[in-house]
XYZ file of C-alpha atoms in Angstrom:
734
model
C -24.741 -0.561 -164.080
C -25.388 -4.263 -163.970
C -23.998 -4.518 -167.362
C -20.925 -2.766 -166.529
C -20.407 -5.011 -163.557
C -20.717 -7.987 -165.595
C -18.240 -6.594 -168.397
C -15.752 -5.712 -165.659
C -15.797 -9.152 -164.053
C -15.371 -11.020 -167.421
C -12.427 -8.848 -168.053
C -10.747 -9.250 -164.764
C -10.990 -13.006 -165.091
C -9.539 -12.891 -168.630
C -6.642 -10.669 -167.484
C -6.020 -13.026 -164.465
C -5.972 -16.097 -166.633
C -3.695 -14.231 -169.189
C -1.311 -13.044 -166.531
C -1.166 -16.555 -165.056
C -0.396 -18.133 -168.326
C 2.173 -15.585 -169.771
C 4.135 -15.310 -166.493
C 7.565 -16.692 -167.145
C 8.546 -19.342 -164.657
C 11.125 -18.119 -162.206
C 12.097 -21.419 -160.869
C 14.202 -23.883 -163.036
C 12.264 -26.828 -164.090
C 14.006 -30.114 -164.005
C 14.388 -30.418 -167.733
C 15.429 -27.045 -168.505
C 18.755 -25.359 -168.414
C 18.593 -21.601 -167.968
C 21.453 -19.501 -169.263
C 21.101 -16.090 -167.932
C 23.625 -16.600 -165.213
C 26.310 -17.131 -167.765
C 25.592 -14.256 -170.165
C 28.545 -12.243 -171.423
C 28.617 -9.429 -173.755
C 31.115 -7.553 -176.214
C 30.361 -4.965 -178.697
C 30.595 -6.085 -182.587
C 30.684 -4.439 -186.071
C 28.380 -5.345 -188.969
C 31.240 -7.303 -190.481
C 32.175 -9.359 -187.580
C 32.002 -12.943 -188.038
C 32.079 -15.858 -185.511
C 35.649 -16.232 -185.746
C 36.199 -12.598 -184.869
C 34.019 -13.159 -181.769
C 36.315 -16.043 -180.783
C 39.249 -13.956 -180.911
C 37.636 -11.462 -178.628
C 36.714 -14.333 -176.201
C 38.616 -12.991 -173.244
C 37.223 -9.395 -173.625
C 33.763 -10.356 -173.034
C 32.067 -8.760 -169.861
C 29.457 -10.237 -167.590
C 25.947 -9.196 -168.266
C 24.473 -8.383 -164.908
C 21.422 -6.342 -165.933
C 18.507 -8.965 -166.394
C 15.657 -6.431 -167.218
C 13.882 -6.719 -170.630
C 15.975 -3.503 -171.826
C 19.479 -4.731 -170.883
C 21.049 -4.348 -174.166
C 19.561 -0.893 -174.445
C 21.077 0.221 -171.323
C 24.503 -1.122 -172.650
C 24.344 1.319 -175.336
C 22.986 4.034 -173.313
C 25.950 3.811 -170.954
C 28.355 4.692 -173.890
C 26.046 7.718 -174.808
C 24.701 6.246 -178.040
C 21.189 5.104 -176.715
C 18.836 4.842 -179.695
C 21.278 5.907 -182.272
C 22.616 4.076 -185.437
C 22.592 0.210 -186.002
C 24.396 -1.079 -183.026
C 25.764 -4.710 -183.040
C 26.632 -6.912 -180.096
C 27.671 -10.348 -179.215
C 25.986 -12.304 -176.300
C 27.935 -15.259 -175.090
C 26.647 -18.198 -172.958
C 28.779 -21.305 -171.787
C 27.130 -24.415 -170.518
C 27.661 -28.046 -169.984
C 25.044 -30.621 -170.547
C 23.345 -32.140 -167.407
C 22.682 -35.904 -167.778
C 18.837 -35.302 -168.390
C 19.834 -33.162 -171.598
C 22.503 -35.621 -173.015
C 22.590 -37.587 -176.254
C 19.593 -35.741 -177.818
C 18.899 -32.842 -180.162
C 17.829 -29.772 -178.067
C 15.867 -26.653 -178.414
C 16.982 -23.240 -177.505
C 14.196 -20.683 -176.332
C 14.745 -17.128 -176.145
C 11.422 -15.606 -175.269
C 12.471 -11.916 -176.058
C 15.115 -10.618 -178.139
C 14.967 -7.347 -180.251
C 15.620 -6.507 -183.035
C 17.330 -9.425 -185.039
C 19.748 -12.098 -184.318
C 22.134 -14.764 -185.775
C 22.830 -17.522 -183.451
C 25.640 -20.181 -183.280
C 26.409 -23.040 -180.985
C 29.906 -24.342 -180.994
C 30.616 -22.540 -184.283
C 27.673 -23.881 -186.118
C 24.788 -21.554 -187.229
C 21.529 -22.846 -185.770
C 19.043 -20.138 -186.858
C 18.056 -16.344 -186.966
C 14.977 -14.276 -186.599
C 14.649 -10.988 -188.111
C 16.963 -9.248 -190.658
C 20.136 -7.395 -190.368
C 20.784 -4.036 -192.399
C 20.516 -3.109 -195.235
C 17.085 -4.957 -195.538
C 16.571 -4.729 -191.614
C 13.464 -6.163 -190.140
C 12.765 -6.597 -186.348
C 11.405 -9.778 -184.655
C 9.597 -7.307 -182.263
C 7.947 -9.511 -179.582
C 8.211 -12.815 -181.150
C 9.896 -15.555 -179.187
C 13.154 -17.069 -180.722
C 13.207 -20.746 -180.870
C 16.071 -22.730 -182.540
C 16.762 -26.536 -182.837
C 20.450 -27.580 -181.843
C 21.328 -30.951 -183.367
C 22.867 -33.651 -181.253
C 25.927 -33.983 -183.531
C 27.182 -30.306 -182.828
C 27.051 -30.598 -179.113
C 29.620 -31.584 -176.543
C 28.337 -34.323 -174.435
C 31.065 -33.725 -171.971
C 32.804 -30.458 -171.299
C 31.942 -26.915 -172.350
C 29.584 -25.649 -174.996
C 29.265 -22.193 -176.256
C 26.373 -20.135 -177.694
C 27.197 -17.001 -179.357
C 24.435 -14.768 -180.512
C 25.091 -11.747 -182.811
C 22.350 -9.231 -182.347
C 21.475 -6.019 -184.304
C 19.901 -3.951 -181.781
C 19.414 -0.632 -183.249
C 19.851 0.830 -179.632
C 16.429 -0.587 -178.735
C 17.308 -4.087 -177.732
C 17.067 -6.599 -174.931
C 17.484 -10.325 -174.208
C 15.121 -12.205 -171.710
C 16.714 -13.566 -168.607
C 14.340 -16.510 -169.103
C 16.573 -17.879 -172.090
C 16.862 -21.627 -171.563
C 17.850 -24.914 -173.323
C 15.570 -27.980 -173.052
C 14.034 -30.696 -175.141
C 12.978 -29.663 -178.792
C 9.384 -29.969 -177.832
C 9.386 -28.227 -174.618
C 11.349 -25.291 -175.977
C 9.089 -25.187 -179.096
C 5.906 -25.212 -176.830
C 7.104 -22.500 -174.615
C 8.273 -20.385 -177.408
C 4.914 -20.873 -179.352
C 2.953 -19.984 -176.134
C 4.999 -16.581 -175.748
C 4.731 -15.808 -179.517
C 0.922 -16.480 -179.354
C 0.313 -13.920 -176.576
C 2.712 -11.464 -177.294
C 2.243 -11.550 -180.952
C -0.197 -13.751 -182.913
C -3.318 -13.128 -180.757
C -3.326 -9.593 -182.072
C -4.083 -10.916 -185.486
C -7.148 -12.539 -184.486
C -8.468 -9.162 -183.089
C -7.896 -7.812 -186.455
C -10.890 -9.917 -187.908
C -13.093 -8.426 -185.174
C -11.872 -4.831 -186.146
C -12.353 -5.404 -189.658
C -16.009 -6.470 -189.301
C -16.650 -3.598 -186.922
C -15.415 -1.206 -189.516
C -17.638 -2.650 -192.275
C -20.681 -2.703 -189.754
C -20.330 0.883 -188.693
C -19.379 2.170 -192.020
C -22.755 0.993 -193.352
C -24.690 2.240 -190.212
C -22.920 5.558 -190.999
C -24.223 5.604 -194.444
C -27.794 4.266 -193.147
C -27.873 6.869 -190.520
C -25.965 9.646 -191.737
C -27.329 12.018 -189.204
C -25.493 10.336 -186.287
C -21.780 10.912 -186.895
C -20.615 8.767 -183.965
C -20.834 5.629 -186.383
C -18.472 7.127 -188.731
C -15.835 8.111 -186.085
C -16.091 4.670 -184.320
C -15.510 3.034 -187.636
C -12.337 5.352 -188.314
C -11.190 4.672 -184.794
C -11.272 0.984 -185.469
C -9.604 1.587 -188.744
C -6.551 3.291 -187.312
C -6.515 0.780 -184.346
C -6.396 -2.049 -187.031
C -3.436 -0.242 -188.702
C -1.597 0.269 -185.184
C -2.055 -3.282 -184.116
C -0.473 -4.673 -187.524
C 2.943 -3.811 -186.082
C 2.519 -6.442 -183.197
C 2.037 -9.416 -185.403
C 3.928 -8.411 -188.651
C 6.893 -10.525 -187.985
C 4.689 -13.644 -187.942
C 3.150 -12.758 -191.476
C 5.864 -10.298 -192.851
C 3.252 -7.886 -193.581
C 5.584 -5.101 -194.581
C 7.111 -7.450 -197.134
C 3.759 -8.194 -198.770
C 3.419 -4.295 -199.333
C 6.902 -3.871 -200.312
C 7.516 -1.317 -197.366
C 10.876 -1.087 -195.554
C 10.946 -1.830 -191.661
C 11.304 2.042 -191.117
C 8.277 2.934 -193.278
C 6.339 0.241 -191.945
C 7.071 1.242 -188.344
C 6.454 4.937 -189.185
C 2.832 4.310 -190.608
C 1.554 1.376 -188.719
C 2.898 2.444 -185.307
C 3.517 6.027 -185.108
C 1.150 7.700 -187.760
C -1.769 5.322 -186.945
C -1.395 5.620 -182.932
C -1.642 9.743 -183.220
C -4.618 9.396 -185.651
C -6.488 6.973 -183.213
C -6.232 9.416 -180.437
C -7.337 12.254 -182.667
C -10.413 10.512 -183.968
C -11.034 9.050 -180.541
C -11.553 12.587 -179.133
C -14.023 13.321 -182.211
C -15.860 9.887 -181.196
C -16.358 11.049 -177.725
C -17.629 14.496 -178.648
C -20.306 12.775 -181.175
C -21.291 10.042 -178.646
C -22.185 12.570 -175.927
C -23.625 15.003 -178.458
C -21.051 17.711 -177.708
C -20.947 20.355 -180.487
C -17.229 21.302 -180.539
C -16.407 25.034 -180.996
C -14.883 25.930 -184.207
C -11.811 27.109 -182.521
C -11.047 23.989 -180.728
C -11.852 22.009 -184.005
C -9.142 24.142 -185.801
C -6.591 23.738 -182.969
C -7.001 19.922 -183.026
C -6.805 19.683 -186.750
C -3.686 21.701 -186.958
C -1.849 19.756 -184.150
C -2.938 16.404 -185.859
C -1.656 17.645 -189.191
C 1.576 19.175 -187.845
C 2.386 15.819 -186.111
C 1.594 13.615 -188.876
C 3.718 15.734 -191.227
C 6.553 15.402 -188.783
C 6.110 11.639 -188.607
C 6.123 11.095 -192.327
C 8.997 13.601 -192.921
C 11.301 11.648 -190.681
C 14.357 10.496 -192.685
C 15.289 7.417 -190.649
C 14.601 5.073 -187.744
C 16.837 7.319 -185.515
C 14.742 10.433 -186.337
C 11.776 8.399 -185.561
C 12.976 7.338 -182.136
C 13.974 11.161 -181.267
C 10.447 12.381 -181.874
C 8.821 9.604 -179.575
C 8.568 12.006 -176.515
C 6.978 14.993 -178.455
C 4.503 12.530 -180.150
C 3.620 11.297 -176.566
C 2.601 14.859 -175.562
C 0.690 15.273 -178.678
C -1.407 12.078 -177.920
C -1.897 13.409 -174.250
C -3.188 16.543 -175.993
C -5.724 14.651 -177.841
C -6.784 12.723 -174.854
C -7.147 15.969 -172.881
C -9.607 17.303 -175.440
C -11.665 14.198 -175.152
C -11.630 14.655 -171.271
C -12.653 18.164 -171.653
C -15.585 17.291 -173.923
C -16.560 14.506 -171.321
C -16.378 16.728 -168.485
C -18.513 19.449 -170.234
C -21.361 17.020 -170.935
C -21.136 15.481 -167.340
C -22.086 18.826 -166.015
C -25.184 19.270 -168.262
C -28.237 17.518 -167.173
C -29.212 16.873 -170.748
C -26.085 14.974 -171.627
C -24.987 13.597 -168.153
C -26.485 10.060 -168.902
C -24.416 9.911 -172.192
C -21.366 10.894 -170.420
C -21.794 8.212 -167.690
C -22.401 5.470 -170.390
C -19.043 6.721 -172.125
C -17.022 6.438 -168.965
C -18.473 2.777 -168.495
C -17.033 1.865 -171.938
C -13.550 3.004 -171.123
C -13.304 0.852 -167.814
C -11.953 -2.097 -169.341
C -8.889 -0.056 -171.161
C -8.313 1.894 -168.056
C -8.072 -1.473 -166.124
C -5.635 -2.868 -168.750
C -3.447 0.276 -168.675
C -3.192 -0.119 -164.796
C -2.065 -3.890 -165.255
C 0.499 -2.807 -167.718
C 2.028 -0.236 -165.462
C 1.738 -2.562 -162.568
C 3.350 -5.722 -164.141
C 6.133 -3.861 -165.744
C 7.126 -2.021 -162.462
C 6.794 -5.056 -160.312
C 8.610 -7.269 -162.750
C 10.744 -5.505 -165.258
C 12.649 -8.727 -166.040
C 9.720 -10.720 -167.243
C 8.146 -10.583 -170.658
C 4.225 -9.826 -170.622
C 1.797 -8.968 -173.597
C 0.380 -5.425 -173.640
C -2.807 -5.931 -171.783
C -4.134 -2.537 -172.549
C -4.523 -3.701 -176.174
C -6.434 -6.803 -175.001
C -8.817 -4.565 -172.863
C -9.192 -2.234 -175.871
C -11.156 -5.089 -177.455
C -13.639 -5.104 -174.357
C -14.044 -1.212 -174.955
C -14.775 -1.895 -178.555
C -17.193 -4.534 -177.779
C -18.830 -2.227 -175.086
C -19.581 0.620 -177.750
C -20.538 -2.063 -180.393
C -23.437 -3.022 -178.129
C -24.301 0.583 -177.316
C -24.186 1.829 -180.785
C -25.821 -0.963 -182.179
C -28.696 -0.734 -179.656
C -29.121 3.011 -180.707
C -29.149 2.126 -184.407
C -31.817 -0.522 -183.661
C -34.040 2.057 -181.850
C -33.422 4.444 -184.788
C -34.282 1.614 -187.173
C -37.659 0.782 -185.337
C -38.734 4.432 -185.259
C -37.929 4.883 -188.906
C -39.618 1.579 -189.779
C -42.708 2.653 -187.737
C -42.890 5.794 -189.730
C -42.343 4.148 -193.178
C -45.048 1.701 -192.502
C -47.466 4.475 -191.473
C -46.502 6.520 -194.607
C -47.061 3.638 -196.938
C -50.521 2.788 -195.307
C -51.226 6.532 -195.639
C -50.402 6.707 -199.262
C -52.305 3.381 -200.061
C -55.309 4.574 -198.400
C -55.202 8.255 -198.891
C -58.029 8.898 -201.317
C -60.385 6.540 -199.246
C -59.345 8.475 -196.139
C -59.735 11.768 -197.564
C -63.354 10.867 -198.687
C -64.164 9.547 -195.217
C -62.727 12.757 -193.345
C -64.637 15.022 -195.731
C -68.004 13.371 -194.787
C -66.872 13.311 -191.179
C -65.877 16.879 -191.270
C -69.103 18.047 -192.586
C -70.932 15.978 -190.067
C -68.617 17.303 -187.431
C -69.043 20.882 -188.294
C -72.097 21.336 -186.166
C -70.847 19.476 -183.308
C -67.461 21.443 -183.477
C -69.552 24.726 -183.082
C -70.873 23.224 -179.804
C -67.508 21.570 -178.721
C -65.721 25.089 -179.193
C -67.934 26.782 -176.711
C -67.197 23.841 -174.405
C -63.569 24.127 -174.927
C -63.465 27.682 -174.321
C -65.276 26.985 -171.030
C -62.995 24.140 -170.130
C -60.024 26.347 -171.082
C -61.123 28.886 -168.747
C -61.752 26.296 -165.964
C -58.162 24.730 -166.496
C -56.451 28.304 -166.319
C -58.564 29.065 -163.268
C -57.547 25.857 -161.603
C -53.937 26.099 -162.586
C -54.065 29.861 -161.142
C -55.552 28.341 -157.959
C -52.899 25.669 -157.878
C -50.135 28.451 -158.072
C -51.830 30.401 -155.269
C -51.911 27.092 -153.145
C -48.232 26.377 -153.919
C -47.152 29.949 -153.070
C -49.144 29.874 -149.862
C -47.554 26.564 -149.099
C -44.135 28.319 -148.890
C -43.352 30.758 -146.091
C -43.096 34.572 -146.361
C -40.523 35.824 -148.918
C -39.403 38.588 -146.732
C -38.683 37.785 -143.119
C -36.783 39.155 -139.957
C -35.205 36.941 -137.281
C -32.889 37.393 -134.501
C -29.621 38.222 -136.141
C -30.980 37.721 -139.722
C -32.969 39.512 -142.550
C -34.107 37.266 -145.425
C -35.320 38.161 -148.810
C -36.663 35.764 -151.500
C -37.468 36.059 -155.047
C -39.815 33.126 -156.214
C -40.547 33.181 -160.134
C -42.162 30.053 -161.726
C -41.443 29.609 -165.394
C -45.338 28.393 -165.524
C -48.028 29.131 -163.226
C -46.694 26.365 -160.850
C -42.958 25.634 -159.953
C -40.387 23.121 -159.556
C -38.390 25.132 -157.135
C -38.934 25.060 -153.264
C -37.572 27.006 -150.294
C -38.107 26.934 -146.715
C -36.754 28.255 -143.480
C -36.891 26.625 -140.037
C -37.385 28.534 -136.983
C -38.625 28.482 -133.354
C -40.259 31.924 -132.587
C -37.788 34.714 -133.530
C -34.885 32.017 -133.734
C -33.659 30.913 -137.307
C -32.642 27.251 -137.102
C -31.870 26.690 -140.694
C -33.000 27.037 -144.429
C -33.507 24.916 -147.516
C -33.636 25.412 -151.138
C -34.325 22.689 -153.710
C -34.749 22.475 -157.481
C -36.705 19.558 -158.999
C -35.896 18.418 -162.487
C -38.296 19.194 -164.971
C -41.138 21.913 -164.866
C -44.871 22.313 -164.647
C -47.416 20.505 -162.701
C -45.377 17.208 -162.325
C -42.374 18.976 -160.783
C -44.864 21.096 -158.578
C -46.303 18.118 -157.173
C -42.884 16.655 -156.288
C -42.218 20.013 -154.429
C -45.334 19.672 -152.265
C -44.472 16.189 -151.311
C -40.610 16.827 -150.830
C -41.362 20.088 -148.674
C -42.923 18.109 -145.977
C -40.196 15.346 -146.020
C -37.448 17.812 -145.903
C -38.945 19.993 -143.104
C -39.683 16.835 -140.813
C -36.137 15.399 -141.525
C -34.427 18.746 -140.492
C -36.441 19.138 -137.463
C -35.856 15.773 -136.371
C -32.201 15.962 -137.223
C -32.036 19.443 -135.459
C -33.449 17.988 -132.216
C -31.210 14.839 -132.200
C -28.138 16.858 -133.172
C -27.686 14.943 -136.328
C -25.133 16.015 -139.059
C -26.483 17.745 -142.099
C -24.853 14.921 -144.424
C -27.169 12.388 -142.219
C -30.190 14.575 -142.768
C -29.627 14.650 -146.390
C -29.250 10.916 -146.825
C -32.619 10.510 -144.868
C -34.374 12.965 -147.256
C -32.816 11.101 -150.178
C -34.103 7.630 -149.047
C -37.515 8.976 -148.052
C -38.155 11.036 -151.266
C -37.111 7.776 -153.400
C -39.478 5.686 -151.442
C -42.452 8.271 -151.578
C -42.144 9.234 -155.209
C -42.024 5.628 -156.400
C -41.272 5.210 -160.122
C -41.630 8.959 -160.919
C -38.229 10.182 -162.661
C -37.874 13.553 -161.438
C -35.053 14.013 -159.034
C -33.739 17.241 -156.910
C -30.665 19.205 -156.144
C -30.557 21.364 -153.238
C -29.014 22.919 -150.228
C -29.795 22.447 -146.710
C -28.363 24.699 -143.985
C -28.352 24.795 -140.046
C -27.238 27.757 -137.998
C -25.770 27.850 -134.692
C -26.519 30.100 -131.749
C -24.446 33.498 -131.667
C -21.305 33.392 -129.662
C -20.022 36.465 -127.571
C -18.562 38.075 -130.677
C -21.935 37.837 -132.557
C -20.391 35.107 -134.843
C -22.709 32.348 -136.088
C -21.613 28.836 -137.498
C -23.214 27.745 -140.776
C -23.319 23.914 -141.307
C -24.083 23.265 -145.104
C -24.889 20.243 -147.041
C -25.094 20.328 -150.875
C -26.922 17.805 -153.010
C -25.655 18.495 -156.519
C -26.911 22.127 -156.264
C -25.098 25.302 -157.611
C -22.641 26.546 -155.166
C -24.019 29.213 -152.739
C -22.151 32.614 -152.292
C -20.786 34.000 -148.917
C -19.869 37.640 -148.666
C -17.349 38.385 -145.880
C -17.937 41.974 -144.786
C -14.600 42.056 -142.803
C -12.518 40.769 -145.715
C -14.754 42.567 -148.425
C -14.508 39.109 -150.148
C -17.246 37.033 -152.026
C -16.611 33.468 -152.750
C -18.427 30.179 -153.573
C -19.018 27.789 -150.602
C -17.553 24.391 -151.915
C -16.867 20.973 -149.960
C -13.558 20.032 -148.821
C -11.457 18.432 -151.564
C -10.620 15.524 -149.078
C -14.242 14.350 -149.134
C -15.821 13.159 -152.418
C -19.088 14.862 -153.210
C -21.455 13.412 -155.811
C -25.158 12.517 -156.439
C -28.461 14.163 -156.180
C -31.729 13.623 -154.442
C -34.227 11.105 -155.519
C -32.054 9.048 -158.073
C -32.800 5.257 -157.473
C -29.811 2.969 -157.507
C -27.037 5.654 -157.387
C -24.659 6.123 -154.744
C -24.652 9.516 -153.037
C -22.310 11.556 -150.852
C -23.195 14.926 -149.392
C -20.311 15.928 -147.063
C -20.729 18.630 -144.483
C -19.282 22.001 -145.041
C -18.730 24.416 -142.257
C -18.080 28.456 -142.193
C -18.730 31.299 -140.027
C -20.758 34.538 -140.546
C -20.289 37.691 -138.679
C -22.397 40.887 -138.695
C -23.208 42.137 -142.173
C -22.118 39.119 -143.998
C -24.314 37.903 -146.767
C -25.241 34.402 -147.729
C -26.884 34.016 -151.220
C -28.580 30.746 -152.557
C -30.345 30.355 -155.935
C -31.334 27.802 -158.345
C -29.625 27.537 -161.951
C -32.371 29.379 -163.504
C -30.754 32.526 -162.378
C -27.224 32.056 -163.811
C -28.415 30.118 -166.831
C -30.893 32.653 -168.218
C -29.848 33.851 -171.636
C -30.216 36.963 -173.753
C -30.913 36.947 -177.408
C -27.117 36.407 -178.132
C -27.298 33.235 -176.176
C -25.119 34.596 -173.678
C -25.746 33.387 -169.855
C -26.197 35.800 -167.199
C -23.520 33.809 -165.262
C -22.217 33.636 -161.865
C -19.737 36.516 -162.266
C -22.448 38.932 -162.602
C -24.178 37.841 -159.602
C -21.076 38.128 -157.450
C -20.555 41.611 -158.846
C -23.989 42.814 -157.889
C -23.914 41.411 -154.518
C -20.293 42.865 -153.655
C -21.251 46.306 -155.062
C -24.449 46.438 -152.925
C -23.362 44.514 -149.914
C -24.241 47.519 -147.430
C -27.851 47.412 -148.586
C -30.732 45.389 -147.193
C -31.488 41.810 -148.830
C -34.757 43.277 -150.253
C -32.670 46.077 -151.883
C -29.945 43.640 -153.178
C -32.688 41.335 -154.433
C -34.504 43.836 -156.346
C -31.212 45.199 -157.888
C -30.278 41.619 -158.963
C -33.690 41.026 -160.378
C -33.675 44.188 -162.214
C -30.245 43.514 -163.784
C -31.422 40.137 -164.761
C -34.506 41.416 -166.536
C -32.303 44.147 -168.156
C -29.835 41.490 -169.353
C -32.396 39.115 -170.906
C -34.551 41.772 -172.504
C -37.476 40.362 -174.436
C -36.104 36.765 -174.193
C -38.427 34.551 -171.985
C -37.015 32.958 -168.994
C -36.428 29.038 -169.624
C -36.452 27.768 -166.064
C -37.819 28.375 -162.730
C -35.801 31.007 -160.576
C -35.559 31.207 -156.953
C -33.258 33.268 -154.994
C -32.574 33.507 -151.196
C -30.522 36.328 -149.574
C -29.826 36.302 -145.978
C -27.872 39.085 -144.179
C -26.347 38.932 -140.624
C -27.653 41.887 -138.417
C -27.114 42.715 -134.910
C -28.317 39.724 -132.919
C -28.761 41.653 -129.770
C -31.803 43.463 -131.391
C -34.866 41.623 -130.540
C -37.485 40.886 -133.414
C -41.144 40.885 -132.645
C -42.799 37.569 -133.680
C -46.055 37.999 -135.442
C -48.580 35.281 -134.626
C -48.999 33.945 -138.084
C -45.296 33.512 -138.276
C -45.307 30.752 -135.665
C -43.903 27.249 -137.080
C -46.896 25.050 -136.309
C -45.150 22.044 -137.226
C -42.461 22.735 -134.401
C -45.315 23.556 -132.077
C -46.972 20.231 -132.824
C -43.779 18.397 -132.201
C -43.265 20.092 -128.845
C -46.889 19.026 -127.852
């Protein structure tokens, strides 16, 4: 978490500096003459010359739209948005202020897509990009032209005419200005660097990453995440080529037309990146994709790539933009699905949390992109998400390299041991032979001792099991308005599950059920430690009328303190029951610390449902995990006569048969619903019998604890047996 915090801070500071340096000035500087207020436009044809534009001088219309897609909007208004190769004239008239007279000047156009030819007072001063038939877009490069002093009218009007090939996708920046040659060049270079050239520098890092992880993929073939990470960087490298291609004429180097270049680098590579990214996510978190999902994803990918490659011209490529966005969203959705599945499993939860940390920078960049373009649609900014993607790549380089280092160390240790064993094998065999001969007699004695020790260990474990069972209250219990039945089945002799109920005489005040991570003796010791902490926290909270959420937070803090550096943690439920009202209704206050949702059968509605927290309150975390935030919002519901309340640990629903099918929640719901009119003991027996019938000869793989509570008539007084007194409560009263 500390590393994540540092990466996030660095990313934020970088974006802040970048945003500050790239924001176009909105106030005119003294030495700049901004032209946007005088922009006029008129449509043109491919064959129109400067003289044709002059003849149409009076037919130019003011350009009021100052967003970065203003020319695109013009063609959208006439119903031809995005279609065919549109041409347009942009005109700007200006007079030279005194501070710009008698010198050559620079014209800076921070943003103008796709290509242009620029004239000043009838003189051609430059162009960027190519007109058809060898069309080529300037993309995000700034246009910078030198205007010689000799063609300027020092007194009176000057006219700038820009012929633009827009292809329906163009716009001209409102920050277009005339200034000194050095100022215009410096400003244009800054814009071009951050919006175009800087991506070229990223390519070097991507290329080295591809080489590094391709070699790692060969060296550690069992871990496919290295291969997919290398492929994601490869397609990202291809995609980012489009952003700096005008500066290096990349498509000309490979003899590709602009249309084919954009089709491959921008469209096909982008879809491939997100397809491979989903595979990388699955491999990183060790999620095995079902064959059905693999097939669906592959078919979707092949169809989308075929459609992209089959487009006949740039217009067709623009038409499939929206469908391809939905394809990309589909691939992202698969990756999110894989991540959520791993997050819900204890074994892969840590990897899932590491994964989402890696994507924090790019998510941050996407938010900035959306925000700045919404808040300032008239200014030119680079794509911050592409910058932040580099932060995500660096994060995974560190994580995957660390994994590789650990694997290398492990393999190296094994190699050294094997080499040493081979070199000294004969010597060691002779030594061991003599040792074995000498040890035969000792072994015969030790065997007898071991049998004795084994018997003693089993006896001690059995005694520990008996002590632990005695530590918990009776599994079948009757209170005023309640019947309780409990199934407690450890995987081994001792269990990591614990349950308890809290009462004063025949009044039931609350119950708890908790599941300690792990199995065996270590987990059982945590249960013994935790039971007293939980009981004390509940009874103190009950007397002081504290909320269940407050009680769980106190339990969490106490267990973290008491267990020290032990890694085990707990999930669980803590419930408090109110007194019965005149209608024999009881209110249940429930707190859930990462535990399976309990079930409530409503006898009046004949409906069974899971008890979940309010969606307005966030719910996360478990008990005893040091350094992690937790939130256990309180849940309230009511129970009337004959209602059932069922709590259980995940050993029940996750028990599997020999076909690897889990018993599942739906079977539990069905059994409880069909037998709701029976006593808790009868329902519990039917449930455990059905579970045993389902798993057959398969051994259980986890501790199983089930608590079934049934509301009874609260007017019937239950006799309290002396041994059932809650001695801890009596001690508190004393």
